[in-house]
PDB file of C-alpha atoms in Angstrom:
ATOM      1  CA  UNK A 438     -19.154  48.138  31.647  1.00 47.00           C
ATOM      2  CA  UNK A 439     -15.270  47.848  31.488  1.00 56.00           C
ATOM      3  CA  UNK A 440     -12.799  50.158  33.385  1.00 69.00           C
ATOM      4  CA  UNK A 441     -12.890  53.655  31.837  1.00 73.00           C
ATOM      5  CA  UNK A 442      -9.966  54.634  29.696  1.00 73.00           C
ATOM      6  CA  UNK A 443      -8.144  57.787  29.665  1.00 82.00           C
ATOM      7  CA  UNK A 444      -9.255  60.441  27.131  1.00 79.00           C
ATOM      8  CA  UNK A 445      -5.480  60.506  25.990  1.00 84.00           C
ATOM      9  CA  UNK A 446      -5.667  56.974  25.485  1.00 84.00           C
ATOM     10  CA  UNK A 447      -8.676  56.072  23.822  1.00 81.00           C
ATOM     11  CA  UNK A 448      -8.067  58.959  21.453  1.00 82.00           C
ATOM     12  CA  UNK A 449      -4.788  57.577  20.655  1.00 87.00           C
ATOM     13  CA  UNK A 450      -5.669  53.649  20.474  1.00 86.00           C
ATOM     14  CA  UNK A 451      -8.853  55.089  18.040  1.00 84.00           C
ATOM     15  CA  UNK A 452      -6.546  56.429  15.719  1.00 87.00           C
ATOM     16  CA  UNK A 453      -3.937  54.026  15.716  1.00 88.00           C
ATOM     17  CA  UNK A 454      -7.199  51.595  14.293  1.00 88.00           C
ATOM     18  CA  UNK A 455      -8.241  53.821  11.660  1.00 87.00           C
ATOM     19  CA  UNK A 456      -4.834  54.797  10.257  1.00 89.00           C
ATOM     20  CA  UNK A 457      -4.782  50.722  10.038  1.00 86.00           C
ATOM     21  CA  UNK A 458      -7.742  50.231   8.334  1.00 88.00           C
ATOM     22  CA  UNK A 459      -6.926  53.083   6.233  1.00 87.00           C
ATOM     23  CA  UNK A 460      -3.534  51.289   5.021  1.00 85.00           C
ATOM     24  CA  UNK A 461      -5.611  47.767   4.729  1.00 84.00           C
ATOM     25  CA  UNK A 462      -8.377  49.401   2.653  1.00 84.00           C
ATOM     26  CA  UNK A 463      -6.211  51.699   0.542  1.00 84.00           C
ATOM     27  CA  UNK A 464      -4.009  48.261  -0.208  1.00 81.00           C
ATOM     28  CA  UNK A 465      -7.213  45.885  -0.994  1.00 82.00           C
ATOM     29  CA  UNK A 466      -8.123  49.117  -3.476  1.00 81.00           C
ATOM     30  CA  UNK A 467      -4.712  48.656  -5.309  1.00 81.00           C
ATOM     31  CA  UNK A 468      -5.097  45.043  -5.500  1.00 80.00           C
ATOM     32  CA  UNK A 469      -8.475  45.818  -7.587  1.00 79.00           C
ATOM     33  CA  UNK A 470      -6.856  48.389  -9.328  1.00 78.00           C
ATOM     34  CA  UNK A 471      -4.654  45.743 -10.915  1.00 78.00           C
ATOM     35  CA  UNK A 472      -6.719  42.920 -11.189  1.00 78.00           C
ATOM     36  CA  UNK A 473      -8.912  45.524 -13.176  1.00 74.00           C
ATOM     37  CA  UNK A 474      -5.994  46.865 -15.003  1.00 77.00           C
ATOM     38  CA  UNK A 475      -4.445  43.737 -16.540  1.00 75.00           C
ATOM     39  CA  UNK A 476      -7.934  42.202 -17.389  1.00 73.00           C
ATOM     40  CA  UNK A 477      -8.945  45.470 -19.242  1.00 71.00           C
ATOM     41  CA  UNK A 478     -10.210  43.585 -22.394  1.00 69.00           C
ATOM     42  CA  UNK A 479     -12.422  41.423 -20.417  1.00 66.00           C
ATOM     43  CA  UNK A 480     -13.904  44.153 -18.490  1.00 63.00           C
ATOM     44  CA  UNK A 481     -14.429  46.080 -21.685  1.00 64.00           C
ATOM     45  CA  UNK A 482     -16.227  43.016 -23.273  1.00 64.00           C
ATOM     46  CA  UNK A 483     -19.075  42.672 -20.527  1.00 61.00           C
ATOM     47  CA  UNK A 484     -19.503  46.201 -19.635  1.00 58.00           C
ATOM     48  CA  UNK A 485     -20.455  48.721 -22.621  1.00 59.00           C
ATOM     49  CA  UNK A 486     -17.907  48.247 -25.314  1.00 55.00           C
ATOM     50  CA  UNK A 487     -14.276  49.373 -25.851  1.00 55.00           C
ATOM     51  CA  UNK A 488     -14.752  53.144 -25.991  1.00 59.00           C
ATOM     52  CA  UNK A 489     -16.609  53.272 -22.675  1.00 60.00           C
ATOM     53  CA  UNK A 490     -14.423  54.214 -19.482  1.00 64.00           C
ATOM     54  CA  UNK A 491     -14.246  51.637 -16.544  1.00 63.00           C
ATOM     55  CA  UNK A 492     -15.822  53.446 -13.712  1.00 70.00           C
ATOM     56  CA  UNK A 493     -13.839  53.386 -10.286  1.00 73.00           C
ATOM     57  CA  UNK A 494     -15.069  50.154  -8.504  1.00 73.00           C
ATOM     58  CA  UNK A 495     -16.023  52.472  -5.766  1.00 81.00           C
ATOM     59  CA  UNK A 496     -18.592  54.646  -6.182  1.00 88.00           C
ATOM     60  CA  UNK A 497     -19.494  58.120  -3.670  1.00 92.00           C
ATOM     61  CA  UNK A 498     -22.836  58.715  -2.858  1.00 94.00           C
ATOM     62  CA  UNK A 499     -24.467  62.094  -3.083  1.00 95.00           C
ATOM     63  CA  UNK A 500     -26.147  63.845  -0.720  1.00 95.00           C
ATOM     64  CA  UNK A 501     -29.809  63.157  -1.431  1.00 94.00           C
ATOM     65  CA  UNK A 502     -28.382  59.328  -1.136  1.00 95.00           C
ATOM     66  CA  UNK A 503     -26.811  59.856   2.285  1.00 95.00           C
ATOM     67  CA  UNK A 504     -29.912  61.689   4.038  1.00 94.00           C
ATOM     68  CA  UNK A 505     -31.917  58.651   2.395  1.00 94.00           C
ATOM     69  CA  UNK A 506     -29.595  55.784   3.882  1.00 94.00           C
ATOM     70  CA  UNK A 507     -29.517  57.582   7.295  1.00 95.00           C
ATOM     71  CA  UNK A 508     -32.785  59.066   7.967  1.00 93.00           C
ATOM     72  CA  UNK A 509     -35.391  58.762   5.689  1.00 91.00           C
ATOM     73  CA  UNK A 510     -35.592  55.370   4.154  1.00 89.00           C
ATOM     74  CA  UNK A 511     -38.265  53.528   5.036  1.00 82.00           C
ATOM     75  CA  UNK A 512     -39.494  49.716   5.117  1.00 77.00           C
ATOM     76  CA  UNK A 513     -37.869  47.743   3.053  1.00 83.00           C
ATOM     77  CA  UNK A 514     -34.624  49.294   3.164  1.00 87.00           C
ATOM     78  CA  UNK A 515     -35.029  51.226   6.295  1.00 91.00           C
ATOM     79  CA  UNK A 516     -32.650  54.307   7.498  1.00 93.00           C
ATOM     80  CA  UNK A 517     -30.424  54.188   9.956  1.00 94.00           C
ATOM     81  CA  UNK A 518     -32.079  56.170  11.875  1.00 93.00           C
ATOM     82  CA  UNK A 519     -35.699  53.576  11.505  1.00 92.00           C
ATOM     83  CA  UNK A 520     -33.551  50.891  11.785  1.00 93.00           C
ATOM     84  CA  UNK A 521     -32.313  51.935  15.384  1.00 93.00           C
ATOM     85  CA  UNK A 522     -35.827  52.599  16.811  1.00 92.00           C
ATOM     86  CA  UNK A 523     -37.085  49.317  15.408  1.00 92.00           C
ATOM     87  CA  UNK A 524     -34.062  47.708  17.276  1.00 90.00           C
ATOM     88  CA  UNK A 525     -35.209  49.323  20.703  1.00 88.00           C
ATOM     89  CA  UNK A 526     -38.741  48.267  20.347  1.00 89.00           C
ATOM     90  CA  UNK A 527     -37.097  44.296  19.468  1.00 88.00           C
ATOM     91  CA  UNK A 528     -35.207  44.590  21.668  1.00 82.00           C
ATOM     92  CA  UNK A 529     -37.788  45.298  24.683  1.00 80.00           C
ATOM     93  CA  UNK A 530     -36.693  48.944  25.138  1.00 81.00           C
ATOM     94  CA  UNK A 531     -39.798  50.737  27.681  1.00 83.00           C
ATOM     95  CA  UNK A 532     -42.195  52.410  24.989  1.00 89.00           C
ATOM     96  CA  UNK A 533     -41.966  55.336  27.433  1.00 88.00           C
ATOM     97  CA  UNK A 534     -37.949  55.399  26.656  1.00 87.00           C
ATOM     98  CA  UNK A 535     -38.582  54.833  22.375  1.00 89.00           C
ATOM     99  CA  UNK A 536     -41.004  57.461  22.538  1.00 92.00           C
ATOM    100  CA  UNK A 537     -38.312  59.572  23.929  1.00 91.00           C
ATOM    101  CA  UNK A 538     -36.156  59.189  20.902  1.00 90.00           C
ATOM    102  CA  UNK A 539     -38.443  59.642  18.435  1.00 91.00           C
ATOM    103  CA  UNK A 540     -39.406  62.585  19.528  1.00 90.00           C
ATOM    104  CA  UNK A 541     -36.129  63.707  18.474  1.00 88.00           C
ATOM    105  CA  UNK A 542     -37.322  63.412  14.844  1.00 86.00           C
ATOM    106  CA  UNK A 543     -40.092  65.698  15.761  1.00 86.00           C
ATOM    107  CA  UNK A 544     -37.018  68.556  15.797  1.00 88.00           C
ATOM    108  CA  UNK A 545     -36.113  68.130  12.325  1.00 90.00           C
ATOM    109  CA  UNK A 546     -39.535  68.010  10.751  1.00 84.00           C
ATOM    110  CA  UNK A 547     -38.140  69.443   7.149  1.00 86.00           C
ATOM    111  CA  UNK A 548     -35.545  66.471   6.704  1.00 86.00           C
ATOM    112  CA  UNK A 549     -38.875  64.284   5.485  1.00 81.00           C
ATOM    113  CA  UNK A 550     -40.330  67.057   3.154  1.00 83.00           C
ATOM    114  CA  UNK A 551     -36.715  68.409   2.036  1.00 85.00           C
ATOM    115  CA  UNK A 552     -36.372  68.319  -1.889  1.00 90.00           C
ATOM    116  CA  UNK A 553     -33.525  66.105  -1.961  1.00 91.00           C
ATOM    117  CA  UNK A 554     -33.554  66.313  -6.078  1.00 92.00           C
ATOM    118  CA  UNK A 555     -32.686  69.905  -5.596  1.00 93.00           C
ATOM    119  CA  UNK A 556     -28.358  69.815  -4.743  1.00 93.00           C
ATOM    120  CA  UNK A 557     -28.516  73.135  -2.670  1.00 94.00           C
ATOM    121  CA  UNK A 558     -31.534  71.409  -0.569  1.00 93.00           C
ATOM    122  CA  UNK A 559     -29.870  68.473  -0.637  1.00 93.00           C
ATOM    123  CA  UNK A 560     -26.742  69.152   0.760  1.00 94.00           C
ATOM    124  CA  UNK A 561     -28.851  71.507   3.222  1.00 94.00           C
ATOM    125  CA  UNK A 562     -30.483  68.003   4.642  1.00 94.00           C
ATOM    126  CA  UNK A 563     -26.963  66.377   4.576  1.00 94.00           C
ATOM    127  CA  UNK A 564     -25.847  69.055   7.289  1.00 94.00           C
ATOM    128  CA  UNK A 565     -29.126  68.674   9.216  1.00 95.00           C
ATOM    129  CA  UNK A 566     -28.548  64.933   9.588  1.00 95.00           C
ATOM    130  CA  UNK A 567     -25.565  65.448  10.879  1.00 95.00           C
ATOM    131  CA  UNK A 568     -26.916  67.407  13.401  1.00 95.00           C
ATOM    132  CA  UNK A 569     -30.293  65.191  14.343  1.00 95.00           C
ATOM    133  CA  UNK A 570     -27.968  61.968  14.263  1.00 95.00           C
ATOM    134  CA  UNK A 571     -25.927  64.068  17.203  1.00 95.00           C
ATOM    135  CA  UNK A 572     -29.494  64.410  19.056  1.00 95.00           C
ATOM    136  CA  UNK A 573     -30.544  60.966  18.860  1.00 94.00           C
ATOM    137  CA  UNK A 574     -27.070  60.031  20.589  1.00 93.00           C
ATOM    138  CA  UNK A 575     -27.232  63.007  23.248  1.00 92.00           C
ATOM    139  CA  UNK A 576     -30.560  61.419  24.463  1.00 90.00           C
ATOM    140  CA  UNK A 577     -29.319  57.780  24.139  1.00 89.00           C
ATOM    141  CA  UNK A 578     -26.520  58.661  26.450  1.00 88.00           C
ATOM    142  CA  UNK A 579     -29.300  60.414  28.783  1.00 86.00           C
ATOM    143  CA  UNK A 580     -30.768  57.022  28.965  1.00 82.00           C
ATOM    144  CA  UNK A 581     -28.089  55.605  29.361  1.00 76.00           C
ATOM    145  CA  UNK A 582     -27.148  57.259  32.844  1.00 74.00           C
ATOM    146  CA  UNK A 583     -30.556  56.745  34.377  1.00 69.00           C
ATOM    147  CA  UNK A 584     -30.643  52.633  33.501  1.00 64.00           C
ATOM    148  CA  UNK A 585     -30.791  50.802  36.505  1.00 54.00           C
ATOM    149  CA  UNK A 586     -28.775  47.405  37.656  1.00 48.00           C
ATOM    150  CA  UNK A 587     -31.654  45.460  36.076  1.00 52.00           C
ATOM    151  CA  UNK A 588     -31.291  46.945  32.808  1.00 60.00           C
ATOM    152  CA  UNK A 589     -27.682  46.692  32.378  1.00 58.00           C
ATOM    153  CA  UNK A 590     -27.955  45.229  28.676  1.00 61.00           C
ATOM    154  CA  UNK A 591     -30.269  47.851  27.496  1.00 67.00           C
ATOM    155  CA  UNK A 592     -27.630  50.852  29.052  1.00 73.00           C
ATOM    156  CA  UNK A 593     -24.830  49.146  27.053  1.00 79.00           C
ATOM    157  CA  UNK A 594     -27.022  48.772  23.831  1.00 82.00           C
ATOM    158  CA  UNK A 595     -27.435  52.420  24.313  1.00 83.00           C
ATOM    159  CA  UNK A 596     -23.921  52.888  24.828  1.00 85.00           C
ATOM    160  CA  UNK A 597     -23.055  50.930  21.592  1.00 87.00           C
ATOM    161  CA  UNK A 598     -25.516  52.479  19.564  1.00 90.00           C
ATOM    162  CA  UNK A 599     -24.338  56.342  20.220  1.00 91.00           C
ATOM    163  CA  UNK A 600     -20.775  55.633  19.633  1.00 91.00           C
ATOM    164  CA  UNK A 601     -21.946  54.120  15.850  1.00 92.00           C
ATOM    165  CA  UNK A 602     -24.488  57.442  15.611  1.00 94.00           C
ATOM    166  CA  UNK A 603     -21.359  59.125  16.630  1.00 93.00           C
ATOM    167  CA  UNK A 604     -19.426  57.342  13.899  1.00 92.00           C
ATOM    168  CA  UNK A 605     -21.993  57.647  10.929  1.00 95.00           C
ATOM    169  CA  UNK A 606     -22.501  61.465  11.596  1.00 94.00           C
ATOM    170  CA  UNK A 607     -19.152  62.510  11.572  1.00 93.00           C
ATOM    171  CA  UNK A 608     -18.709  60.319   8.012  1.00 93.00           C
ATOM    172  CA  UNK A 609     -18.137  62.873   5.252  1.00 92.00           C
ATOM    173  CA  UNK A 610     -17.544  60.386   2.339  1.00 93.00           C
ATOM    174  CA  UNK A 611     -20.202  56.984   2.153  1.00 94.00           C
ATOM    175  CA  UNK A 612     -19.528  54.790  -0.566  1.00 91.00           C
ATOM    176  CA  UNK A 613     -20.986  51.752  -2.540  1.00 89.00           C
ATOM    177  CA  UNK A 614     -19.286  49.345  -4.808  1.00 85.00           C
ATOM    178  CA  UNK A 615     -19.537  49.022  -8.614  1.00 79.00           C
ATOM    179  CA  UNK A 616     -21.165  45.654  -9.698  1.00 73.00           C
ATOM    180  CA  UNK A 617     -18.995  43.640 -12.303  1.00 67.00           C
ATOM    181  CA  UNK A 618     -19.268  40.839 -14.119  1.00 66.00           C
ATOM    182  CA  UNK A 619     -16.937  37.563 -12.403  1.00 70.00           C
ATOM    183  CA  UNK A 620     -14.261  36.705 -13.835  1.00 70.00           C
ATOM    184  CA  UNK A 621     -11.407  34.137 -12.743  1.00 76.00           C
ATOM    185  CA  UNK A 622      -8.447  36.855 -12.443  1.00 75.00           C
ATOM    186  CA  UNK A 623      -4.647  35.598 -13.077  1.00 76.00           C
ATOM    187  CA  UNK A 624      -2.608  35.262 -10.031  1.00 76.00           C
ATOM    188  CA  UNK A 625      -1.586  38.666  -8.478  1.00 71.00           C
ATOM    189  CA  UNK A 626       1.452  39.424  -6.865  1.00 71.00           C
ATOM    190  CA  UNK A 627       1.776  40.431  -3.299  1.00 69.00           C
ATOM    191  CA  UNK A 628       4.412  41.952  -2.060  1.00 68.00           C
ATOM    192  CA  UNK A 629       5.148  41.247   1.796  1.00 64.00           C
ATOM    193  CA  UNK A 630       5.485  45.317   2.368  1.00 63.00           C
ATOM    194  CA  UNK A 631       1.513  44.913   2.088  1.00 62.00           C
ATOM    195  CA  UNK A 632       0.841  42.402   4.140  1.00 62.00           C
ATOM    196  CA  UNK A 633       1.325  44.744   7.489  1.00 58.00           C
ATOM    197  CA  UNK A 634       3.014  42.770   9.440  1.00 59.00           C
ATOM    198  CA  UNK A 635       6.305  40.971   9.916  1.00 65.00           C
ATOM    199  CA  UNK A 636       7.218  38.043   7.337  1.00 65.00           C
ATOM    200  CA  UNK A 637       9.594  36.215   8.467  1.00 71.00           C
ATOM    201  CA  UNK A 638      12.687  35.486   6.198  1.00 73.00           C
ATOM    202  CA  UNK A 639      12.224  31.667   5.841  1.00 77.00           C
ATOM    203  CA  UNK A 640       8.589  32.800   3.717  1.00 70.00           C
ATOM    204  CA  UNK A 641      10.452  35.316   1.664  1.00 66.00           C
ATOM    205  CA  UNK A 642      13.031  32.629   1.172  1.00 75.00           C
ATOM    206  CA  UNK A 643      10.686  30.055  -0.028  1.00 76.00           C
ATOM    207  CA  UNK A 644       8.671  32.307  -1.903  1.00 69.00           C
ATOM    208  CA  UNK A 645      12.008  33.501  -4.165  1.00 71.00           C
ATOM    209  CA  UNK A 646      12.829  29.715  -4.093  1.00 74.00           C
ATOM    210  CA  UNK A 647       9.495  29.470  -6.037  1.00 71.00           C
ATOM    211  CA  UNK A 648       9.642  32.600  -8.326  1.00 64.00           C
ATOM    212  CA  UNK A 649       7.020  34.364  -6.286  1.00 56.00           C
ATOM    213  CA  UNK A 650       8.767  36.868  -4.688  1.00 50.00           C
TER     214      UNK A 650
END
């Protein structure tokens, strides 16, 4: 592993990425917006007819989705939680050591039988992931510590994979995107306050030169 960074620090360079990502995501959502704004009559056309409302292109899942997607789903569209302990046993993890973090499953027996079509029950199992996705990373990290020099790839695997458990359970909103039928969209106008970055004045120049800008 890399030199160890400062609590201060990491915290700080963590949010500095997501309050990017955050600006980048909620600009690639306006760019939609408009593309699905000025193209309103062809959406309407291959969708369900004038009177029907375009749905957001974005679409939140609900909590009997969620506690599918990260712990229950199984082969062919396995959880996140099946698709990490098929990982360890690919990726020659001790059977000893797998065996140790499924066991963790064997603490939340009810998320399998939960009625996820009932919303109280549902959003019961939603909290309850939360909570067995934090136990799966607790004992990753515990394997983590006792890896030896010769299994230096497995101990950062480990490492890797509790910082995404980390990330998933701590997720409150998961979404999925709307399908729509292609189109070829007009051109749409970018303004170089959403590009991020510096544009230099020669582009902006050129681009007015052009009627872009």
């Amino acid at each position: 592993g890399g030199e160890e960074l400062p609590y201060d620090v990491a915290d700080s360079e963590g949010r500095n990425a997501m309050e990017r990502r955050t600006i980048d995501f909620t600009q690639t959502l306006s760019l939609v917006g408009r593309v699905l704004a000025r193209h309103r009559k062809i959406i309407e056309e291959t969708t369900k007819g004038e009177d029907a409302p375009i749905e957001p292109p974005l679409r939140i899942l609900s909590h009997k989705e969620v506690v599918q997607k990260l712990w229950t789903n199984a082969y062919p569209n396995p959880s996140l939680y099946n698709s990490l302990i098929r990982s360890l046993i690919n990726c020659g993890t001790p059977p000893s050591e797998v065996e140790f973090i499924k066991s963790t499953a064997n603490s939340f027996p009810t998320l399998n039988d939960a009625d996820l079509n009932d919303p109280v029950k549902a959003a019961n199992a939603r909290h309850e992931v939360k909570i067995a996705l934090m136990a799966v990373r607790n004992n990753l990290l515990k394997l983590q510590k006792n890896c030896v020099a010769e299994c230096a790839f497995n101990r950062d695997r480990h490492v890797a994979a509790a910082d995404l458990l980390l990330l998933y359970a701590h997720t409150d909103n998961f979404v999925v995107s709307r399908g729509y039928s292609s189109f070829e969209s007009s051109p749409t106008v970018v303004y170089a306050r959403e590009l991020g970055g510096r544009v230099p004045r020669s582009k902006l120049k050129e681009a007015n030169e052009r009627g872009e800008g």
